[in-house]
CSV table of C-alpha atoms in Angstrom, one decimal:
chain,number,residue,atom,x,y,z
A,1,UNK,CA,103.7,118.9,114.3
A,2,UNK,CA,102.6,118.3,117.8
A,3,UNK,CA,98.7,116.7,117.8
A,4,UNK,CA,97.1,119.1,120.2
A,5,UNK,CA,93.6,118.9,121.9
A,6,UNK,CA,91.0,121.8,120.5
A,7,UNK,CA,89.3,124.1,123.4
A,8,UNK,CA,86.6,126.1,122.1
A,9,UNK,CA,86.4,129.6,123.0
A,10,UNK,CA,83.6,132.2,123.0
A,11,UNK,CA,84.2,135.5,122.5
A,12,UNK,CA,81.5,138.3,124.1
A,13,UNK,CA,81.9,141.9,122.9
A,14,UNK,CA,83.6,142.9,119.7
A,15,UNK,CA,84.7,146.4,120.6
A,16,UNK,CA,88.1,148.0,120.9
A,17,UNK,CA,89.7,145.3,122.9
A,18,UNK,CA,87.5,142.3,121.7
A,19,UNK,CA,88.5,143.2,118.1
A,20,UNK,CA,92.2,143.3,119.1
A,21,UNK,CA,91.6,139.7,121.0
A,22,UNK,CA,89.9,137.8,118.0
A,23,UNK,CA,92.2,139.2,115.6
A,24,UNK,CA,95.5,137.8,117.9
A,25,UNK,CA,93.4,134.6,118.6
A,26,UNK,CA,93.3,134.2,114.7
A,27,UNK,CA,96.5,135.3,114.0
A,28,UNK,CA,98.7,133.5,116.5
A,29,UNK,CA,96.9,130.4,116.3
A,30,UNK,CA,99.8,128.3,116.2
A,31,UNK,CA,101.8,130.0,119.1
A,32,UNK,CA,99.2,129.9,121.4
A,33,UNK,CA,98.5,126.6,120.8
A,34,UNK,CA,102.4,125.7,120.9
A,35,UNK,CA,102.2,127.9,124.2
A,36,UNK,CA,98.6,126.7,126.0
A,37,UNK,CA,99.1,122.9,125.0
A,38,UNK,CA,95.5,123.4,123.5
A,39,UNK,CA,94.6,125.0,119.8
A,40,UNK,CA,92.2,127.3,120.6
A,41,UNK,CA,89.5,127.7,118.2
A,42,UNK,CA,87.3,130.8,118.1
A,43,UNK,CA,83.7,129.8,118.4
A,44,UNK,CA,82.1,132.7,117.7
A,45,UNK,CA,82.2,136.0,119.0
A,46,UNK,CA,78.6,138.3,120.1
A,47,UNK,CA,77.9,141.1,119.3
A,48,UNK,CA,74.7,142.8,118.7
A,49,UNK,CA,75.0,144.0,115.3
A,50,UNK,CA,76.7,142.2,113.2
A,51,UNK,CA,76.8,144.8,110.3
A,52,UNK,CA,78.7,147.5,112.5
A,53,UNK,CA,82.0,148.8,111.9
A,54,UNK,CA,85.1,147.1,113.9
A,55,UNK,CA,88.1,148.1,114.6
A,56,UNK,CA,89.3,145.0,113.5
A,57,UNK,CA,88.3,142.9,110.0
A,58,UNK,CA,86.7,139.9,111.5
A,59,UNK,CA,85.2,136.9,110.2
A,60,UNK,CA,81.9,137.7,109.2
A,61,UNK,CA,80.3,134.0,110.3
A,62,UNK,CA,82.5,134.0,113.2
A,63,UNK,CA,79.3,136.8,114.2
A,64,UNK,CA,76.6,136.1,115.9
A,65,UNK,CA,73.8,137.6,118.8
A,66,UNK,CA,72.9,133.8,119.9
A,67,UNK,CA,74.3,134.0,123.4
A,68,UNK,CA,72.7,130.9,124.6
A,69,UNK,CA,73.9,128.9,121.7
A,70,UNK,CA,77.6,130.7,121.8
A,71,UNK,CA,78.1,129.8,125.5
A,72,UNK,CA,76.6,126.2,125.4
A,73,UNK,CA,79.6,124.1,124.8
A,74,UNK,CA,82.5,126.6,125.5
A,75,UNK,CA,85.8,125.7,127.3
A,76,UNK,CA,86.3,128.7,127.7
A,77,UNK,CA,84.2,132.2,127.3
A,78,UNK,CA,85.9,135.8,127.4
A,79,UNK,CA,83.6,138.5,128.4
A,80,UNK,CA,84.6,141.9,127.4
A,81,UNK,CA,80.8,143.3,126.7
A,82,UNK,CA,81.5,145.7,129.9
A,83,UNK,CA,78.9,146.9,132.1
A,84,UNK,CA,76.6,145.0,134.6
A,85,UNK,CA,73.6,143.1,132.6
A,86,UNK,CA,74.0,141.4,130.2
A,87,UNK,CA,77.4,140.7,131.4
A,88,UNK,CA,76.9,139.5,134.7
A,89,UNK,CA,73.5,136.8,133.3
A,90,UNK,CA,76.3,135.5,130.6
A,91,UNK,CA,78.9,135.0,132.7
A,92,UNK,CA,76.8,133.0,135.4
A,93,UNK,CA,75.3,130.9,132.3
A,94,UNK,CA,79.2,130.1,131.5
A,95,UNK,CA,80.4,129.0,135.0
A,96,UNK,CA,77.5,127.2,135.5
A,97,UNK,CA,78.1,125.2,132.1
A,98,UNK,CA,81.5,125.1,133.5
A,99,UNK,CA,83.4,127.0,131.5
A,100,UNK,CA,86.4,129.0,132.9
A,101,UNK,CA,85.8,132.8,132.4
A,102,UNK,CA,88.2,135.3,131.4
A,103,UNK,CA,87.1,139.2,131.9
A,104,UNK,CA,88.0,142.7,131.7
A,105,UNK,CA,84.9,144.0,133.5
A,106,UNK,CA,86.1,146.4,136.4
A,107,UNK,CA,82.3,147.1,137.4
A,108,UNK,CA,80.9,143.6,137.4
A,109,UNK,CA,83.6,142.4,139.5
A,110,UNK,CA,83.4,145.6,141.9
A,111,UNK,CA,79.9,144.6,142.3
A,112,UNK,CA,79.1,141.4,141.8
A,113,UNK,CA,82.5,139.8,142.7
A,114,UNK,CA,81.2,137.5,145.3
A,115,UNK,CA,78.6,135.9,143.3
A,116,UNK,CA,80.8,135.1,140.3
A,117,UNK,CA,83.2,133.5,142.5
A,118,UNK,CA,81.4,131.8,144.9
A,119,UNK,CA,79.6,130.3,141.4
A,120,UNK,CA,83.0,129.5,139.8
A,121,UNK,CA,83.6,127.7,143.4
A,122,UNK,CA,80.8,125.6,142.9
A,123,UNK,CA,81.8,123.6,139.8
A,124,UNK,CA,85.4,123.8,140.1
A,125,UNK,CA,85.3,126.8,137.4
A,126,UNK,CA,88.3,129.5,137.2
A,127,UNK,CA,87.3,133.6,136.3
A,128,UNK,CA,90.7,135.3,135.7
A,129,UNK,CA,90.6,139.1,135.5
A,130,UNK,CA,94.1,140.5,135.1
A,131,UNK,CA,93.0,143.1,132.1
A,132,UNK,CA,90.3,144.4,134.5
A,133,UNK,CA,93.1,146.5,136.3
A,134,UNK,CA,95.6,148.8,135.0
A,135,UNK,CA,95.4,146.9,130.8
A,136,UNK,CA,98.6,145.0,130.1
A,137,UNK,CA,100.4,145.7,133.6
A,138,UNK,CA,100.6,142.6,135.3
A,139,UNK,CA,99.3,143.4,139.1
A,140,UNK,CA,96.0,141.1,139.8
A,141,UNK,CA,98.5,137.6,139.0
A,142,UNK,CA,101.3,139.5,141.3
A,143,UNK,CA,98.7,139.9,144.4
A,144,UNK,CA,96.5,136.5,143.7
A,145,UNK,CA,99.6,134.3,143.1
A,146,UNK,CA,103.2,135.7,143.7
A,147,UNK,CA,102.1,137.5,147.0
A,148,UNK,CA,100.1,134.9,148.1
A,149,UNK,CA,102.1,134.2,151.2
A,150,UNK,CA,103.1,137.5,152.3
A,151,UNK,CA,101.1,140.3,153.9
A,152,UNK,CA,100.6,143.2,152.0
A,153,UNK,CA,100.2,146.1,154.1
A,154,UNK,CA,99.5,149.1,151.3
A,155,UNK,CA,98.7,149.5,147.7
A,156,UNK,CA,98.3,152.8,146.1
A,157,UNK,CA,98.8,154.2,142.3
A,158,UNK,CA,97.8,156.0,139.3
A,159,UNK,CA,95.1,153.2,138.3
A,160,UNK,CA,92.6,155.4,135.7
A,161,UNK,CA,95.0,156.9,132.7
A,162,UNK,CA,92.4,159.4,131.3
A,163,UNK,CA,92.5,161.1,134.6
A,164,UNK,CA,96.2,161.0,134.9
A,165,UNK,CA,96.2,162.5,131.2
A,166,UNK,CA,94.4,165.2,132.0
A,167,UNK,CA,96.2,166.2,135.4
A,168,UNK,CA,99.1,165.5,133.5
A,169,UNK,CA,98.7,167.9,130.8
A,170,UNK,CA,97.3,170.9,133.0
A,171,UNK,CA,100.6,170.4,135.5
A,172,UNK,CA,103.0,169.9,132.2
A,173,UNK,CA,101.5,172.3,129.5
A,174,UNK,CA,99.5,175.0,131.8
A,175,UNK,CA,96.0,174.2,130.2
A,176,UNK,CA,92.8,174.7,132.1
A,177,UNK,CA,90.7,171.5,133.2
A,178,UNK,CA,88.3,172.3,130.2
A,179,UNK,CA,90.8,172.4,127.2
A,180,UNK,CA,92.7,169.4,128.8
A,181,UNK,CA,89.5,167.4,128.9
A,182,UNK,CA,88.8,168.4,125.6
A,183,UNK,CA,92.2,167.3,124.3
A,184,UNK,CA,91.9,163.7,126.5
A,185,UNK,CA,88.5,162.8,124.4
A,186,UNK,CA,89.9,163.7,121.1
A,187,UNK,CA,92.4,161.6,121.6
A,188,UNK,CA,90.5,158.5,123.2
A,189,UNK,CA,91.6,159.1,126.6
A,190,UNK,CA,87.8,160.4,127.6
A,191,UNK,CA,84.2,158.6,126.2
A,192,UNK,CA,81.4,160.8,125.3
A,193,UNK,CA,80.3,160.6,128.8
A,194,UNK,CA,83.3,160.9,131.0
A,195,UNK,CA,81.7,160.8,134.6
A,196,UNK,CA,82.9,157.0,135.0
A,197,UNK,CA,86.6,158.7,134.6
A,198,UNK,CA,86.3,162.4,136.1
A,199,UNK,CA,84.3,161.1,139.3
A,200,UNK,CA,86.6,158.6,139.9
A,201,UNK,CA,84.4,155.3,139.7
A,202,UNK,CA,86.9,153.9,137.4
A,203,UNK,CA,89.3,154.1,139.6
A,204,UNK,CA,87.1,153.2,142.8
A,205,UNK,CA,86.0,150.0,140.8
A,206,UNK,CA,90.0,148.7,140.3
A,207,UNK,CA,90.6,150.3,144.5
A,208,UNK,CA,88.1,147.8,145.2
A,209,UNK,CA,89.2,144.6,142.9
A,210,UNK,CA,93.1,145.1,144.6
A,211,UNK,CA,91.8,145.6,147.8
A,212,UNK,CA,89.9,142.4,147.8
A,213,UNK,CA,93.4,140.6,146.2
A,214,UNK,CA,95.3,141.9,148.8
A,215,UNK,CA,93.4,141.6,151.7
A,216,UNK,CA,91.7,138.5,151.4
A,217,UNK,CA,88.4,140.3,151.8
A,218,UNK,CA,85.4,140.9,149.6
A,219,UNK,CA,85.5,144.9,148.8
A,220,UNK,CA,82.7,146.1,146.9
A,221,UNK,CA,82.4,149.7,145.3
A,222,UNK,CA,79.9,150.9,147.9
A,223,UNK,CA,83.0,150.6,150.5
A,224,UNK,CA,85.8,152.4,148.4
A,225,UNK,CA,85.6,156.4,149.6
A,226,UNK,CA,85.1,158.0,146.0
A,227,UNK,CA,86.4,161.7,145.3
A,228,UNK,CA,87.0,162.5,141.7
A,229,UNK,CA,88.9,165.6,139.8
A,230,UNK,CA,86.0,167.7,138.7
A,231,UNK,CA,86.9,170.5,141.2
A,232,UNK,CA,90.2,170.3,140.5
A,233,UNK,CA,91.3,173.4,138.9
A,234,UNK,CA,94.4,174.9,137.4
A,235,UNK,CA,94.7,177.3,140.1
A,236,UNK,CA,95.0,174.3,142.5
A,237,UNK,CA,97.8,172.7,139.8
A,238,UNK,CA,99.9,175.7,140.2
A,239,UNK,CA,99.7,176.3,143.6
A,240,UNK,CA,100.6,172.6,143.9
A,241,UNK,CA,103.6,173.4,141.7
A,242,UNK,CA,104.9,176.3,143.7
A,243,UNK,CA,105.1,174.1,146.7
A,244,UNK,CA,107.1,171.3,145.0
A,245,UNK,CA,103.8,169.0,144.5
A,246,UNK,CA,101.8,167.3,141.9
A,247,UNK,CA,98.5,166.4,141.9
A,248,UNK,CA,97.7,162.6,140.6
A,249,UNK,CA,94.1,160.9,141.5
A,250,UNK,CA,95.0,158.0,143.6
A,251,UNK,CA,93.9,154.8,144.7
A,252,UNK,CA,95.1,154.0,148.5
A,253,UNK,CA,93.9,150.2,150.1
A,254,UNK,CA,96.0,149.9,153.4
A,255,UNK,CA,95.8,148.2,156.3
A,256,UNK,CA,95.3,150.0,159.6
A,257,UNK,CA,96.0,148.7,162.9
A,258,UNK,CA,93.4,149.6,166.2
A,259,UNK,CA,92.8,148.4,169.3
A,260,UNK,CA,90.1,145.8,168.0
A,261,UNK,CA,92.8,144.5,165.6
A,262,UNK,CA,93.4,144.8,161.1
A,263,UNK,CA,90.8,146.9,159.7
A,264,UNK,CA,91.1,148.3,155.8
A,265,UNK,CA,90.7,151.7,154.1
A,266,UNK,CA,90.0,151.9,150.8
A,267,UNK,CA,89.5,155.2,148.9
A,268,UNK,CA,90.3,157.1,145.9
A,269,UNK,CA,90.9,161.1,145.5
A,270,UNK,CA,93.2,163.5,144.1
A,271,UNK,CA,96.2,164.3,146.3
A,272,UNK,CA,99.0,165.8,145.8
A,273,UNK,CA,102.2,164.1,145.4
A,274,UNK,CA,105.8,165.7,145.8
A,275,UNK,CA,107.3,166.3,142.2
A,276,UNK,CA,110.6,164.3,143.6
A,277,UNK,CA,108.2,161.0,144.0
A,278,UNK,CA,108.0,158.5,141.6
A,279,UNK,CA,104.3,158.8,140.8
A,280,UNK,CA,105.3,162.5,140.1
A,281,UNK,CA,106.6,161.2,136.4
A,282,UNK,CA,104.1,158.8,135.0
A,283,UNK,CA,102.6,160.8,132.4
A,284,UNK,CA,100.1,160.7,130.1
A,285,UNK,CA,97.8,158.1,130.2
A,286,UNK,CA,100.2,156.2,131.8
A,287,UNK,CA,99.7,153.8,135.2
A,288,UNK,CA,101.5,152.7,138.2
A,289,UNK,CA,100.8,151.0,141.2
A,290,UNK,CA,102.9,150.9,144.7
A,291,UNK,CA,102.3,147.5,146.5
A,292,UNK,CA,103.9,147.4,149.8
A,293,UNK,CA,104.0,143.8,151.7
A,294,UNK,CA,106.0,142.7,154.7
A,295,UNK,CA,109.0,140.5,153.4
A,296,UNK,CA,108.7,141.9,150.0
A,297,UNK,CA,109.0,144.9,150.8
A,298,UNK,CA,107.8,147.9,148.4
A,299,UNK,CA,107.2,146.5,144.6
A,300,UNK,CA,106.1,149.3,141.6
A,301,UNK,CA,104.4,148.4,138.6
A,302,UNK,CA,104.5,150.8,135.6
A,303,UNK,CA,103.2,150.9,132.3
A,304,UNK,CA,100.4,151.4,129.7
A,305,UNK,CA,97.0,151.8,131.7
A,306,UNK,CA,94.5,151.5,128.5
A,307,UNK,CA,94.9,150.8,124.9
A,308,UNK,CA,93.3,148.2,122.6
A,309,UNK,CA,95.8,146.0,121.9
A,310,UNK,CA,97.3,146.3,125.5
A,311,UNK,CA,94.2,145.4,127.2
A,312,UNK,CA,94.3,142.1,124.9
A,313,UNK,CA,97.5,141.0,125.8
A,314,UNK,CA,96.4,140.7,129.6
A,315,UNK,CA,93.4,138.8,128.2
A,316,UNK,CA,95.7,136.1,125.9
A,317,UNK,CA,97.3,136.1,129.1
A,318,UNK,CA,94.2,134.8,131.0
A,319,UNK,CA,93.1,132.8,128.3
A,320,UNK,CA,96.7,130.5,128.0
A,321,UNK,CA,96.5,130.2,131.8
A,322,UNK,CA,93.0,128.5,131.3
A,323,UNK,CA,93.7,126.4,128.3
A,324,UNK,CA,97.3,125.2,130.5
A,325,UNK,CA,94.4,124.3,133.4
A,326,UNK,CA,92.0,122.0,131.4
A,327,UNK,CA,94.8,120.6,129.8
A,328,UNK,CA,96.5,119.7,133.1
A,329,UNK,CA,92.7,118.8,134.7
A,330,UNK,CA,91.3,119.6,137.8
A,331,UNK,CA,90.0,122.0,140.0
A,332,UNK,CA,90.3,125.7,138.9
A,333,UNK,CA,91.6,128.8,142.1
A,334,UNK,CA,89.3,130.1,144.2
A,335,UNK,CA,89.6,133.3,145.6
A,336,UNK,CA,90.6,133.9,148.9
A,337,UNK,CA,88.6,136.1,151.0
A,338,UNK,CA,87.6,134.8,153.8
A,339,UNK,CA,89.6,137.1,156.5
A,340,UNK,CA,86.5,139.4,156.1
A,341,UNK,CA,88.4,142.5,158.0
A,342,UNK,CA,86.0,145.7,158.8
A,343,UNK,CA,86.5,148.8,156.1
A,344,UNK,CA,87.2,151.3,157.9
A,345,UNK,CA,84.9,155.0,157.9
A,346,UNK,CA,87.3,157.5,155.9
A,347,UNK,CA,87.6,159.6,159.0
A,348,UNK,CA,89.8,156.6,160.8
A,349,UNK,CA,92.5,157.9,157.9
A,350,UNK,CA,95.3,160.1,159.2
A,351,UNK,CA,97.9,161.5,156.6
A,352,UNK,CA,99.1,165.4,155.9
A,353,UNK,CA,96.8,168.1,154.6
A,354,UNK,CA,97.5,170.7,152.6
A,355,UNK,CA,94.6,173.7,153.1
A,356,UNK,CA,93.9,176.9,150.9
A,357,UNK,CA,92.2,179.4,152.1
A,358,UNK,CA,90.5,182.9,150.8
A,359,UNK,CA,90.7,185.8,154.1
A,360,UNK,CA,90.3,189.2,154.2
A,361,UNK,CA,93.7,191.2,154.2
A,362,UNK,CA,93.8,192.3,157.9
A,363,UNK,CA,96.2,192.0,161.0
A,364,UNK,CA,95.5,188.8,163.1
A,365,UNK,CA,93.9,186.6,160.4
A,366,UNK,CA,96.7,184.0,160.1
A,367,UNK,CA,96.6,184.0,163.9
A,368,UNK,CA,93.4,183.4,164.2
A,369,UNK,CA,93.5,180.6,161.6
A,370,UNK,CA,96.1,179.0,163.1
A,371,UNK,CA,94.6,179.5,166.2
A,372,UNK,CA,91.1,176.9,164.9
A,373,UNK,CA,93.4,174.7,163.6
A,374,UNK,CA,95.2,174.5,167.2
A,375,UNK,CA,92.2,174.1,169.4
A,376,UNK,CA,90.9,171.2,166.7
A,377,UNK,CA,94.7,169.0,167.7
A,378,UNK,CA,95.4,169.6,163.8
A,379,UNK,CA,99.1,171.3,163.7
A,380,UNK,CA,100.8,173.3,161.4
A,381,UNK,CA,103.6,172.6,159.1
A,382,UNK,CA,103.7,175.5,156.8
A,383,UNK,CA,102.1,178.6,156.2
A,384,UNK,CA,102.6,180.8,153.4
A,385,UNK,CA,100.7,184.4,152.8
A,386,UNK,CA,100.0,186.3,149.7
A,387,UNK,CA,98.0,189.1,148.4
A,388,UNK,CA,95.9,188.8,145.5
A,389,UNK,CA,96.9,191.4,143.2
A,390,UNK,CA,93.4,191.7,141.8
A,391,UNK,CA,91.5,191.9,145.1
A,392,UNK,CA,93.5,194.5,147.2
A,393,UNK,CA,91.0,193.3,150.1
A,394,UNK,CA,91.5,189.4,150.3
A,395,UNK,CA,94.7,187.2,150.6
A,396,UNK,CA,95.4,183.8,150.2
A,397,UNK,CA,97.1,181.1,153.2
A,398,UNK,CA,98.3,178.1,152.1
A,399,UNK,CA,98.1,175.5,155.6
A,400,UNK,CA,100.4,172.8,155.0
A,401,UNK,CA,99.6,170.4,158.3
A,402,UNK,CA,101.6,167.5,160.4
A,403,UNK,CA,100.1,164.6,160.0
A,404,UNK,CA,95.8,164.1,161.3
A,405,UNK,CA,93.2,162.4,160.9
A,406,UNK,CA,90.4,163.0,158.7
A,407,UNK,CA,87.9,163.8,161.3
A,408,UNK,CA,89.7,166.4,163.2
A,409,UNK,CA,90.5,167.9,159.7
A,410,UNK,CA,86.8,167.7,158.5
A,411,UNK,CA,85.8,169.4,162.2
A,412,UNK,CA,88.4,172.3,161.2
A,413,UNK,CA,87.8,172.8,157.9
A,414,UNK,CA,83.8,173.4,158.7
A,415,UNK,CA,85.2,176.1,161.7
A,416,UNK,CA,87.5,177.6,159.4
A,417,UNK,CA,84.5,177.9,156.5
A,418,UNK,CA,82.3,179.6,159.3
A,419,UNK,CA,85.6,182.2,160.7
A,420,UNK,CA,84.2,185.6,159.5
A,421,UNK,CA,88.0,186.4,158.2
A,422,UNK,CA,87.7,183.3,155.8
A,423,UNK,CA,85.7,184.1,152.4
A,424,UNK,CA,86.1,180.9,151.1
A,425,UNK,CA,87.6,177.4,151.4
A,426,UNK,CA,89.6,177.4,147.9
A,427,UNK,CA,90.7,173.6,148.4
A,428,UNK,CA,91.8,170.8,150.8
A,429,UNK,CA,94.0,168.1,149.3
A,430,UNK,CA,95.6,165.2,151.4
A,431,UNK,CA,99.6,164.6,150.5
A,432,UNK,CA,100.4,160.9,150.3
A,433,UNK,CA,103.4,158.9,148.7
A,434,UNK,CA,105.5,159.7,151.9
């Protein structure tokens, strides 16, 4: 048997995915060690009860709610409490011990990003972070490592799968958003409190960790444009169906050119997607992310967005990276963002639109429409006119548009809103994926 040298690892948070990671580091002992060139012993793991039920049998003195004493000594400390504080006070305590850090936190880095690294800079410390995006889909090592060297001009995706599970099942199955939702937190897909999920900060927290990757530029979750689904309804889903679309919420960081030079958008929002895209067929609470560089060309990833035992493989992942670096000695990766390129306002954005209005059913309207959308430089694609059957006095127009930016399109859609023959702005949804 090969003598190897012991790391100790701490273990922070025993919930779905925490469970799933002791139980592999237990199990696999000997693999990872044959793997790592280190046995990696489990310290400990923290918790704050140590009576509660797990999803995983664990050790019962492997337990503890000594933070301090569980972090002091650590070669290594997983976090995977979630959430801002404690988190964010742990992992500073074990970078500044010098342990590398291995995390799943989406919201600590989206908003503390810069401080963790810059402390990890400071004693030669490593934080690796690929289960904080899309679970066991390998996309953060991709951008920090194997695209290193190129320059990535676009990255957008499914990156939140309770969101694409409920989209999902209202284009597939016909449900309304309520009954869908329903189903998505039976199943696990939604917590108790979906905002993070429906509101799309989920999703705005991972926009902002790829954009940073990609860019070389620290993006927090105060620069992401955030739109979630809540006003998506199944009206909107089957109107998108009639005109060969899907709706998916997306995540879209891209590079923009402009007369002062690079700037970035980042932003998240439902769009719609035509059903011949790839995009169109990740189901379920499936993910997949579109990176786009200049030599590589266009790259998809694809695969199980959430998931227990999914998240924790990305986290061994991180972990046998880390053992492989204090074995081998020196200094751990920094991240690179010091390009520090301007985010750009969302109305700098130009893509297609796709507008639905409520008018009264009289001659002229659709002229008169089209005529606001002229005068605001926003030009028309497609129009399509029907009655509703139920209100012999409306109709409904369906604007498809050329290509414009957000800010004439914001300027028309508030004309259109205030047009006498418009009763209501039904929706406005952006196509991408063209």
């Amino acid at each position: 048997m090969t003598e190897h040298r012991t790391l100790r690892v701490a273990l922070l948070g025993a919930g779905s995915v925490g469970s799933q990671v002791a139980r592999l580091l237990l199990a696999h002992a000997d693999d990872l060690a044959e793997r790592s060139g280190a046995r990696l012993e489990l310290a400990g793991i923290l918790v704050r009860n140590p009576d509660a039920p797990r999803d995983a049998e664990l050790p019962r003195e492997l337990l503890t709610t000594d933070a301090e004493a569980l972090i002091l000594g650590a070669d290594i400390v997983i976090e995977l409490m979630g959430g801002i504080e404690p988190a964010r006070t742990h992992v500073l305590a074990a970078l500044r011990s010098g342990a590398d850090v291995v995390t799943g936190n989406k919201a600590l880095l989206a908003t503390h990003g810069a401080e963790i690294f810059e402390a990890a800079d400071q004693v030669g410390a490593s934080v690796s972070y690929e289960a904080a995006v899309a679970a066991a889909i390998p996309i953060i090592r991709p951008l920090r490592d194997s695209l290193a060297g190129d320059r990535i001009v676009r990255i957008f995706g499914i990156v939140n799968g309770s969101t694409n599970f409920i989209l999902d099942s209202m284009d597939r199955e016909g449900l309304a958003a309520e009954d869908a939702q329903r189903i998505a937190t039976e199943l696990g897909y939604l917590e108790a409190d979906p905002t993070l999920d429906l509101e799309g900060y989920d999703a705005a927290q991972k926009a902002a960790i790829l954009a940073s990757l990609a860019f070389h530029t620290q993006v927090s979750i105060e620069d992401v444009h955030r739109q979630g689904i809540e006003s998506v309804t199944a009206g909107m889903i089957a109107d998108a169906r009639r005109a060969g679309y899907v709706i998916k919420l997306l995540a879209i960081c891209e590079r923009l050119g402009g007369a002062e030079g690079d700037e970035i958008s980042v932003r998240v929002y439902p769009a719609l997607i035509d059903r011949d895209h790839p995009l169109a067929s990740v189901h379920g609470g499936n993910n997949a992310v579109f990176v786009e560089a200049e030599a590589a060309g266009p790259l998809m990833f694809y695969g199980a967005g959430a998931g227990g035992a999914q998240t924790a493989s990305a986290v061994l992942g991180d972990v046998v990276s880390a053992a492989r670096r204090h074995i081998a000695g020196g200094v751990g990766i920094g991240e690179s963002a010091r390009q520090s390129l301007p985010i750009a306002p969302i109305g700098r954005i130009t893509t297609r639109y796709q507008i639905t209005l409520e008018v009264e059913d009289q001659p002229g309207v659709l002229a008169t429409v089209a005529g606001i959308l002229s005068e605001e430089n926003v030009s028309v694609a497609t129009a399509l006119q029907t009655v509703d059957a139920d209100e012999a006095a409306t109709a409904r127009i369906v604007i498809g548009t050329h290509r414009a930016s957000e800010e004439a399109l914001s300027g028309t859609v508030a004309r259109l809103a205030g047009t006498p023959v418009v009763t209501r702005v039904v929706s406005v949804l952006r196509v991408e994926g063209e």
